Short mmCIF file of C-alpha atoms and ligand atoms in Angstrom, two decimals:
data_model
loop_
_atom_site.label_atom_id
_atom_site.label_comp_id
_atom_site.label_asym_id
_atom_site.label_seq_id
_atom_site.Cartn_x
_atom_site.Cartn_y
_atom_site.Cartn_z
CA GLU A 1 59.56 -4.76 39.11
CA LYS A 2 56.26 -6.41 39.76
CA GLY A 3 58.12 -8.75 42.07
CA GLY A 4 56.81 -11.91 40.44
CA PHE A 5 53.19 -10.66 40.48
CA ASN A 6 51.08 -10.58 37.34
CA SER A 7 50.26 -7.04 37.89
CA PHE A 8 51.30 -3.99 40.07
CA MET A 9 47.87 -4.13 41.54
CA GLU A 10 48.62 -7.47 42.83
CA LYS A 11 51.90 -6.61 43.98
CA GLU A 12 50.49 -3.34 45.62
CA ILE A 13 47.97 -5.51 47.44
CA HIS A 14 50.60 -7.50 48.97
CA ASP A 15 52.63 -4.52 49.83
CA GLN A 16 49.76 -3.44 52.28
CA PRO A 17 51.38 -4.90 55.48
CA SER A 18 54.37 -2.74 55.02
CA ALA A 19 52.42 0.36 53.76
CA VAL A 20 50.48 0.22 57.01
CA HIS A 21 53.65 -0.57 59.00
CA ASP A 22 55.69 1.87 57.58
CA THR A 23 53.04 4.71 58.01
CA LEU A 24 53.04 3.95 61.60
CA LEU A 25 56.79 4.00 61.79
CA GLY A 26 58.41 6.73 63.69
CA ARG A 27 55.23 8.05 64.76
CA LEU A 28 55.18 6.49 68.43
CA ASP A 29 58.02 7.09 70.87
CA GLU A 30 59.52 4.12 73.16
CA THR A 31 56.66 4.72 75.63
CA GLY A 32 53.87 4.32 72.83
CA HIS A 33 53.15 7.98 73.14
CA LEU A 34 52.07 9.64 69.87
CA THR A 35 54.40 12.16 68.29
CA LEU A 36 53.53 13.97 65.26
CA ASP A 37 56.16 16.50 65.41
CA GLU A 38 56.46 16.88 61.53
CA LEU A 39 52.87 18.30 61.58
CA ARG A 40 54.51 21.47 62.52
CA ILE A 41 51.27 23.28 63.20
CA ASP A 42 50.43 25.57 66.18
CA GLU A 43 48.78 23.32 68.58
CA SER A 44 46.60 26.00 70.11
CA LEU A 45 45.07 26.16 66.58
CA LEU A 46 44.40 22.34 66.64
CA ARG A 47 43.02 22.76 70.17
CA SER A 48 40.48 25.47 68.94
CA VAL A 49 39.33 23.82 65.75
CA ASP A 50 35.54 23.27 65.93
CA LYS A 51 34.89 21.45 62.57
CA ILE A 52 36.99 19.13 60.35
CA VAL A 53 36.40 18.73 56.71
CA VAL A 54 37.89 15.96 55.00
CA ILE A 55 38.32 16.71 51.17
CA ALA A 56 39.29 14.06 48.44
CA CYS A 57 38.23 12.25 45.39
CA GLY A 58 37.67 8.54 44.63
CA THR A 59 39.21 6.04 46.80
CA ALA A 60 40.77 8.72 49.05
CA ALA A 61 37.18 9.97 49.86
CA TYR A 62 36.18 6.52 51.01
CA ALA A 63 39.31 6.63 53.30
CA GLY A 64 37.94 9.82 54.59
CA HIS A 65 34.53 8.28 55.24
CA VAL A 66 36.08 5.44 57.17
CA ALA A 67 38.24 8.21 59.16
CA ARG A 68 35.14 10.24 60.00
CA TYR A 69 33.73 7.64 62.09
CA ALA A 70 36.93 7.10 64.20
CA ILE A 71 37.71 11.05 64.42
CA GLU A 72 34.10 11.95 65.62
CA HIS A 73 34.26 9.07 67.99
CA TRP A 74 37.66 9.85 69.57
CA CYS A 75 37.69 13.80 69.24
CA ARG A 76 34.14 14.87 69.27
CA ILE A 77 34.65 17.40 66.51
CA PRO A 78 31.99 17.41 64.10
CA THR A 79 33.63 16.17 60.98
CA GLU A 80 32.24 16.06 57.47
CA VAL A 81 33.84 14.37 54.28
CA GLU A 82 33.30 15.76 50.98
CA LEU A 83 34.20 15.17 47.44
CA ALA A 84 36.74 17.99 46.58
CA HIS A 85 34.78 19.09 43.34
CA GLU A 86 31.51 19.32 45.23
CA PHE A 87 32.99 21.15 48.16
CA ARG A 88 34.89 23.71 45.91
CA TYR A 89 31.80 24.83 43.89
CA ARG A 90 29.05 25.02 46.70
CA ASP A 91 30.12 28.00 48.68
CA PRO A 92 31.00 25.72 51.71
CA ILE A 93 31.15 27.41 55.31
CA VAL A 94 34.72 27.22 56.28
CA ASN A 95 36.69 29.69 58.43
CA GLU A 96 39.68 29.99 60.80
CA LYS A 97 38.16 27.49 63.13
CA THR A 98 37.96 24.91 60.24
CA LEU A 99 40.33 22.29 59.74
CA VAL A 100 40.61 20.84 56.40
CA VAL A 101 42.17 17.49 55.83
CA ALA A 102 43.02 16.79 52.26
CA LEU A 103 43.66 13.16 51.32
CA SER A 104 45.41 12.36 48.25
CA GLN A 105 47.82 9.57 47.13
CA SER A 106 49.46 11.53 44.15
CA GLY A 107 49.04 14.99 45.79
CA GLU A 108 48.27 16.27 42.19
CA THR A 109 44.47 15.68 41.98
CA MET A 110 43.39 18.99 40.57
CA ASP A 111 39.88 18.87 41.97
CA THR A 112 41.45 18.40 45.53
CA LEU A 113 44.17 21.05 44.97
CA MET A 114 41.46 23.67 43.95
CA ALA A 115 39.30 22.78 46.77
CA ILE A 116 42.24 23.45 49.45
CA ARG A 117 43.01 26.70 47.82
CA HIS A 118 39.47 27.77 48.22
CA ALA A 119 39.28 26.64 51.86
CA ARG A 120 42.71 28.57 52.67
CA GLU A 121 41.28 31.44 50.99
CA GLN A 122 38.53 31.38 53.51
CA GLY A 123 40.91 31.11 56.51
CA ALA A 124 40.80 27.35 56.84
CA LYS A 125 43.98 25.41 57.97
CA VAL A 126 44.80 22.66 55.75
CA ILE A 127 46.65 19.27 56.79
CA ALA A 128 47.41 17.12 53.80
CA ILE A 129 47.74 13.37 54.05
CA CYS A 130 49.62 12.32 50.72
CA ASN A 131 51.75 9.72 49.55
CA THR A 132 54.04 11.66 47.28
CA ASN A 133 56.68 13.85 48.62
CA GLY A 134 56.79 17.40 47.48
CA SER A 135 53.83 17.13 45.26
CA SER A 136 51.41 20.07 44.84
CA ILE A 137 48.87 19.32 47.47
CA PRO A 138 51.44 18.99 50.51
CA ARG A 139 53.22 22.12 48.97
CA GLU A 140 50.08 24.15 49.24
CA SER A 141 48.96 22.95 52.61
CA ASP A 142 49.67 24.34 55.90
CA ALA A 143 50.83 21.10 57.32
CA ASN A 144 51.63 17.45 56.21
CA LEU A 145 51.47 13.95 57.52
CA TYR A 146 52.73 11.83 54.93
CA THR A 147 51.56 8.15 54.12
CA HIS A 148 54.50 5.79 53.55
CA ALA A 149 52.85 3.29 50.98
CA GLY A 150 55.65 3.59 48.58
CA PRO A 151 55.02 4.46 44.98
CA GLU A 152 51.52 3.22 43.78
CA ILE A 153 51.52 2.31 40.18
CA ALA A 154 48.24 0.58 39.44
CA VAL A 155 45.45 3.14 38.68
CA ALA A 156 42.95 1.51 41.20
CA SER A 157 44.30 2.28 44.31
CA THR A 158 44.92 -0.21 47.18
CA LYS A 159 47.74 0.30 49.42
CA ALA A 160 47.26 4.11 49.38
CA PHE A 161 43.88 3.71 50.78
CA LEU A 162 45.03 1.52 53.75
CA ALA A 163 47.79 3.89 54.47
CA GLN A 164 45.30 6.87 54.30
CA ILE A 165 43.20 5.33 56.82
CA THR A 166 46.24 4.69 59.22
CA ALA A 167 47.48 8.19 58.91
CA ALA A 168 44.03 9.81 59.43
CA TYR A 169 43.70 7.71 62.51
CA LEU A 170 47.05 8.82 63.64
CA LEU A 171 45.76 12.31 63.29
CA GLY A 172 42.54 11.61 64.94
CA LEU A 173 44.21 10.25 68.01
CA TYR A 174 46.84 12.92 68.04
CA LEU A 175 43.80 15.56 68.27
CA ALA A 176 42.12 13.57 70.93
CA GLN A 177 45.56 13.46 72.98
CA LEU A 178 46.03 17.09 72.51
CA ARG A 179 42.25 18.19 73.32
CA GLY A 180 42.11 15.70 76.19
CA ASN A 181 39.15 13.72 74.63
CA MET A 182 40.88 10.35 75.61
CA PHE A 183 43.02 8.99 78.44
CA ALA A 184 46.62 7.97 77.50
CA ASP A 185 45.82 4.39 78.01
CA GLU A 186 42.97 4.57 75.74
CA ILE A 187 44.93 5.99 73.16
CA GLY A 188 47.70 3.50 73.81
CA GLU A 189 45.02 0.71 73.25
CA VAL A 190 44.19 1.84 69.86
CA LEU A 191 47.93 2.45 68.79
CA SER A 192 48.87 -1.14 69.88
CA GLU A 193 45.96 -2.41 67.93
CA LEU A 194 46.85 -0.44 64.92
CA GLN A 195 50.49 -1.86 65.35
CA ALA A 196 49.09 -5.41 65.25
CA MET A 197 47.30 -4.66 61.96
CA PRO A 198 50.35 -5.40 59.50
CA GLU A 199 50.40 -8.98 60.73
CA LYS A 200 46.62 -9.44 60.48
CA ILE A 201 46.41 -7.92 56.95
CA GLN A 202 49.24 -10.47 56.24
CA THR A 203 46.92 -13.21 57.42
CA VAL A 204 44.25 -11.97 55.14
CA ILE A 205 46.39 -12.03 52.18
CA ASP A 206 47.71 -15.47 53.09
CA GLY A 207 44.34 -16.93 53.22
CA ALA A 208 43.02 -15.41 49.97
CA ASP A 209 42.72 -18.50 47.91
CA GLU A 210 39.05 -18.78 48.13
CA ILE A 211 38.01 -15.19 47.33
CA LYS A 212 40.51 -15.35 44.57
CA ALA A 213 38.93 -18.40 43.03
CA MET A 214 35.59 -16.76 43.45
CA GLY A 215 36.71 -13.70 41.37
CA THR A 216 37.91 -15.99 38.74
CA GLU A 217 34.65 -18.08 38.67
CA MET A 218 32.30 -15.19 38.74
CA GLY A 219 33.64 -13.46 35.69
CA ASP A 220 30.16 -13.66 33.85
CA THR A 221 28.39 -11.84 36.70
CA GLU A 222 26.60 -8.67 35.50
CA SER A 223 26.09 -7.06 38.92
CA VAL A 224 27.55 -7.18 42.29
CA LEU A 225 25.98 -5.46 45.44
CA PHE A 226 27.95 -4.68 48.50
CA LEU A 227 26.60 -3.91 51.87
CA GLY A 228 28.00 -2.48 55.07
CA ARG A 229 27.11 -0.33 58.04
CA HIS A 230 29.28 2.03 60.00
CA VAL A 231 32.78 1.79 58.89
CA GLY A 232 31.67 -1.12 56.86
CA PHE A 233 29.62 1.23 54.68
CA PRO A 234 32.62 3.02 52.96
CA VAL A 235 34.36 -0.51 52.65
CA ALA A 236 31.30 -1.60 50.67
CA LEU A 237 31.64 1.66 48.65
CA GLU A 238 35.08 0.85 48.03
CA GLY A 239 34.73 -2.85 47.05
CA ALA A 240 32.06 -1.68 44.52
CA LEU A 241 34.30 1.01 43.15
CA LYS A 242 37.35 -1.40 42.75
CA LEU A 243 34.87 -3.72 40.55
CA LYS A 244 33.71 -0.87 38.50
CA GLU A 245 37.18 0.47 37.97
CA ILE A 246 39.03 -2.81 36.85
CA ALA A 247 36.44 -5.42 36.07
CA TYR A 248 33.86 -3.10 34.39
CA ILE A 249 31.10 -4.47 36.19
CA HIS A 250 28.05 -2.83 37.56
CA ALA A 251 28.40 -2.63 41.24
CA GLU A 252 27.06 -0.57 43.99
CA GLY A 253 27.53 -0.01 47.56
CA PHE A 254 24.88 0.38 50.05
CA ALA A 255 24.42 1.35 53.72
CA ALA A 256 22.88 -2.01 54.81
CA GLY A 257 20.48 -0.16 56.98
CA GLU A 258 19.11 1.51 53.82
CA LEU A 259 18.30 -1.78 51.99
CA LYS A 260 14.39 -1.82 53.24
CA HIS A 261 14.31 1.83 51.94
CA GLY A 262 15.03 0.64 48.46
CA PRO A 263 17.98 -1.35 47.31
CA ILE A 264 16.32 -4.60 48.47
CA ALA A 265 13.85 -4.04 45.51
CA LEU A 266 17.23 -5.23 43.45
CA ILE A 267 17.46 -8.50 45.20
CA GLU A 268 16.47 -11.48 43.03
CA PRO A 269 17.56 -15.25 43.19
CA GLY A 270 21.24 -15.46 42.42
CA GLN A 271 22.16 -11.82 42.96
CA LYS A 272 25.63 -11.73 44.38
CA VAL A 273 25.90 -9.60 47.49
CA PHE A 274 29.02 -8.98 49.60
CA VAL A 275 28.20 -8.02 53.29
CA VAL A 276 30.74 -6.56 55.48
CA VAL A 277 30.10 -7.64 59.10
CA PRO A 278 31.26 -5.84 62.10
CA SER A 279 32.77 -7.45 64.98
CA PRO A 280 30.49 -9.43 67.10
CA ARG A 281 32.29 -8.36 70.14
CA GLY A 282 31.52 -4.63 69.60
CA ARG A 283 29.48 -2.87 72.32
CA ASN A 284 26.49 -1.58 70.22
CA ALA A 285 23.80 -3.57 68.29
CA LEU A 286 25.70 -3.07 64.96
CA HIS A 287 26.62 -6.78 64.57
CA SER A 288 22.96 -8.22 65.02
CA LYS A 289 21.57 -5.54 62.94
CA VAL A 290 23.86 -6.64 59.87
CA VAL A 291 23.10 -10.27 60.60
CA SER A 292 19.53 -9.63 60.05
CA ASN A 293 20.17 -7.44 56.81
CA ILE A 294 22.06 -10.87 55.70
CA GLN A 295 18.95 -12.90 56.61
CA GLU A 296 16.53 -10.47 54.75
CA ILE A 297 18.52 -10.83 51.27
CA ARG A 298 19.22 -14.28 51.79
CA ALA A 299 15.53 -14.85 52.20
CA ARG A 300 14.91 -13.47 48.73
CA GLY A 301 17.42 -15.61 47.01
CA ALA A 302 20.55 -13.67 47.26
CA GLU A 303 23.99 -15.28 47.01
CA THR A 304 25.68 -13.89 50.00
CA ILE A 305 29.38 -13.45 50.36
CA VAL A 306 29.91 -12.46 54.00
CA ILE A 307 33.26 -11.00 55.07
CA ALA A 308 33.19 -11.67 58.89
CA GLU A 309 35.45 -11.83 62.00
CA GLU A 310 36.81 -15.23 62.29
CA GLY A 311 34.74 -17.34 64.81
CA ASP A 312 31.59 -15.39 64.03
CA GLU A 313 29.08 -18.08 64.14
CA ALA A 314 26.02 -15.88 63.70
CA VAL A 315 26.54 -15.32 60.00
CA ALA A 316 27.09 -18.92 58.92
CA PRO A 317 23.32 -19.81 58.50
CA TYR A 318 22.97 -16.95 55.89
CA ALA A 319 26.21 -17.19 54.16
CA ASN A 320 26.88 -18.90 51.05
CA HIS A 321 30.54 -18.05 51.35
CA VAL A 322 32.06 -16.71 54.65
CA ILE A 323 35.55 -15.02 54.25
CA SER A 324 37.04 -14.48 57.69
CA VAL A 325 39.24 -11.76 58.90
CA PRO A 326 41.24 -11.60 61.95
CA ALA A 327 39.58 -10.33 65.14
CA SER A 328 39.92 -6.46 65.47
CA PRO A 329 37.92 -3.54 66.94
CA THR A 330 35.24 -2.36 64.40
CA LEU A 331 37.02 1.00 63.87
CA LEU A 332 39.99 -0.89 62.53
CA GLN A 333 38.27 -3.56 60.74
CA PRO A 334 38.30 -1.61 57.38
CA LEU A 335 42.22 -2.31 57.18
CA LEU A 336 41.14 -5.86 56.78
CA ALA A 337 37.84 -6.21 55.23
CA THR A 338 38.77 -4.13 52.31
CA VAL A 339 41.62 -6.65 51.24
CA PRO A 340 39.48 -9.48 49.97
CA LEU A 341 37.31 -6.99 48.10
CA GLN A 342 40.61 -5.60 46.38
CA ILE A 343 41.74 -9.60 45.79
CA PHE A 344 38.19 -10.36 44.39
CA ALA A 345 38.24 -7.28 41.82
CA CYS A 346 41.78 -8.04 40.84
CA ALA A 347 41.17 -11.85 40.25
CA MET A 348 37.87 -11.15 38.25
CA ALA A 349 39.57 -8.47 36.02
CA GLU A 350 42.35 -10.61 35.33
CA ALA A 351 40.16 -13.59 34.53
CA LYS A 352 38.44 -11.54 32.10
CA GLY A 353 41.75 -10.74 30.30
CA TYR A 354 41.78 -6.90 31.13
CA ASP A 355 44.46 -4.74 32.01
CA VAL A 356 44.27 -4.69 35.78
CA ASP A 357 46.76 -1.85 36.06
CA GLN A 358 45.73 0.45 33.20
CA PRO A 359 41.86 0.19 33.19
CA ARG A 360 40.28 1.72 30.18
CA ASN A 361 39.15 5.44 30.43
CA LEU A 362 41.17 6.16 33.74
CA ALA A 363 44.26 7.95 34.80
CA LYS A 364 46.35 7.42 37.98
CA SER A 365 46.14 11.07 38.80
CA VAL A 366 43.50 13.44 37.22
CA THR A 367 45.53 16.88 37.07
CA VAL A 368 42.56 18.57 35.34
CA GLU A 369 39.29 19.65 36.90
C1 LIG B 401 41.36 8.70 40.52
C2 LIG B 401 42.16 7.42 40.52
O1 LIG B 401 41.31 9.19 39.39
O2 LIG B 401 41.78 9.74 41.44
C3 LIG B 401 41.89 6.96 41.98
O3 LIG B 401 41.97 6.44 39.60
C4 LIG B 401 42.14 7.84 43.21
O4 LIG B 401 42.49 5.52 42.32
C5 LIG B 401 41.61 9.22 42.88
O5 LIG B 401 41.60 7.33 44.29
C6 LIG B 401 42.06 10.30 43.78
O6 LIG B 401 43.67 10.38 43.48
P1 LIG B 401 44.62 10.86 44.69
O7 LIG B 401 45.96 10.87 43.97
O8 LIG B 401 44.21 12.13 44.96
O9 LIG B 401 44.46 10.06 45.87
#
């Protein structure tokens, strides 16, 4: 049932093009118009929402952080992302005008379940983005938008993460459509970019030999850092989490702009640092800012592994290794840039002889608080 792969995780990494494809399926009509009828939630309510709070744990929370950039940009609704267990016990301000979005692969994470119960008691409406039909979180939510990643077996989440981002983006576009924040052709443009993602993800997977070999060879590394900005920041956090979870390596993700405020002190010769670089075609100064961050760490001896858009010439002088991903708008890049980080962690854990699917001390879904 592993389909010829060494582990479920490896299989699930390869399932990602279809996880994204299937999550988009049936949600656009023939004209490319977004139809989320399955939400079955009062549209006037969605129009009146004045705050969104995304609640999740672990990898799902990083999907929430990615989605926040898109939702705020598209819908102009203040959006917070919070770990469910922190949200639940800090007396959060939520009311009838708050839309809570719960992200959960299993739909059984007790921390997330307790948080949505609490939010609903305060009058908030909850939309669940889950991968497991009929599980507890969707059952206790006001509305559901399922991800269609298929069952995820490996403890460390991969395809559910990409599917969660996809579904949360659909929700963001739907809200923007409903509230008139975007023109139909702008929404159509993002949707067609989204529809092109499965093929691009496949390209990343097909070209993964180098990153795989790096994972295998770097087995004796003691610490790996990950840097990113904007949506690349949660991608960096996710890259670090994967390495901790399955390769048991000390790994940390940072916002690249935060480097000079502290983490740069960690850079010494040979320190391995992954850097997620946004599209050089983006309209803001993001790209050049990240390139100078790479320059700064490289000057201090870091070994830089740079994930960048194909044809991005600016990064080459400061990169020990360049891992190219197909061109995409920066907001969609997490669907591509995360994949090499997953493959790296998986290859390293395998090379070290660890059980990739059942890492020590972890459970697939944590059903206690
Ligand atoms: C953790 C899992 O315990 O729970 C992670 O090991 C997962 O992989 C997290 O991201 C949240 O789980 P779920 O099912 O709510 O998405």
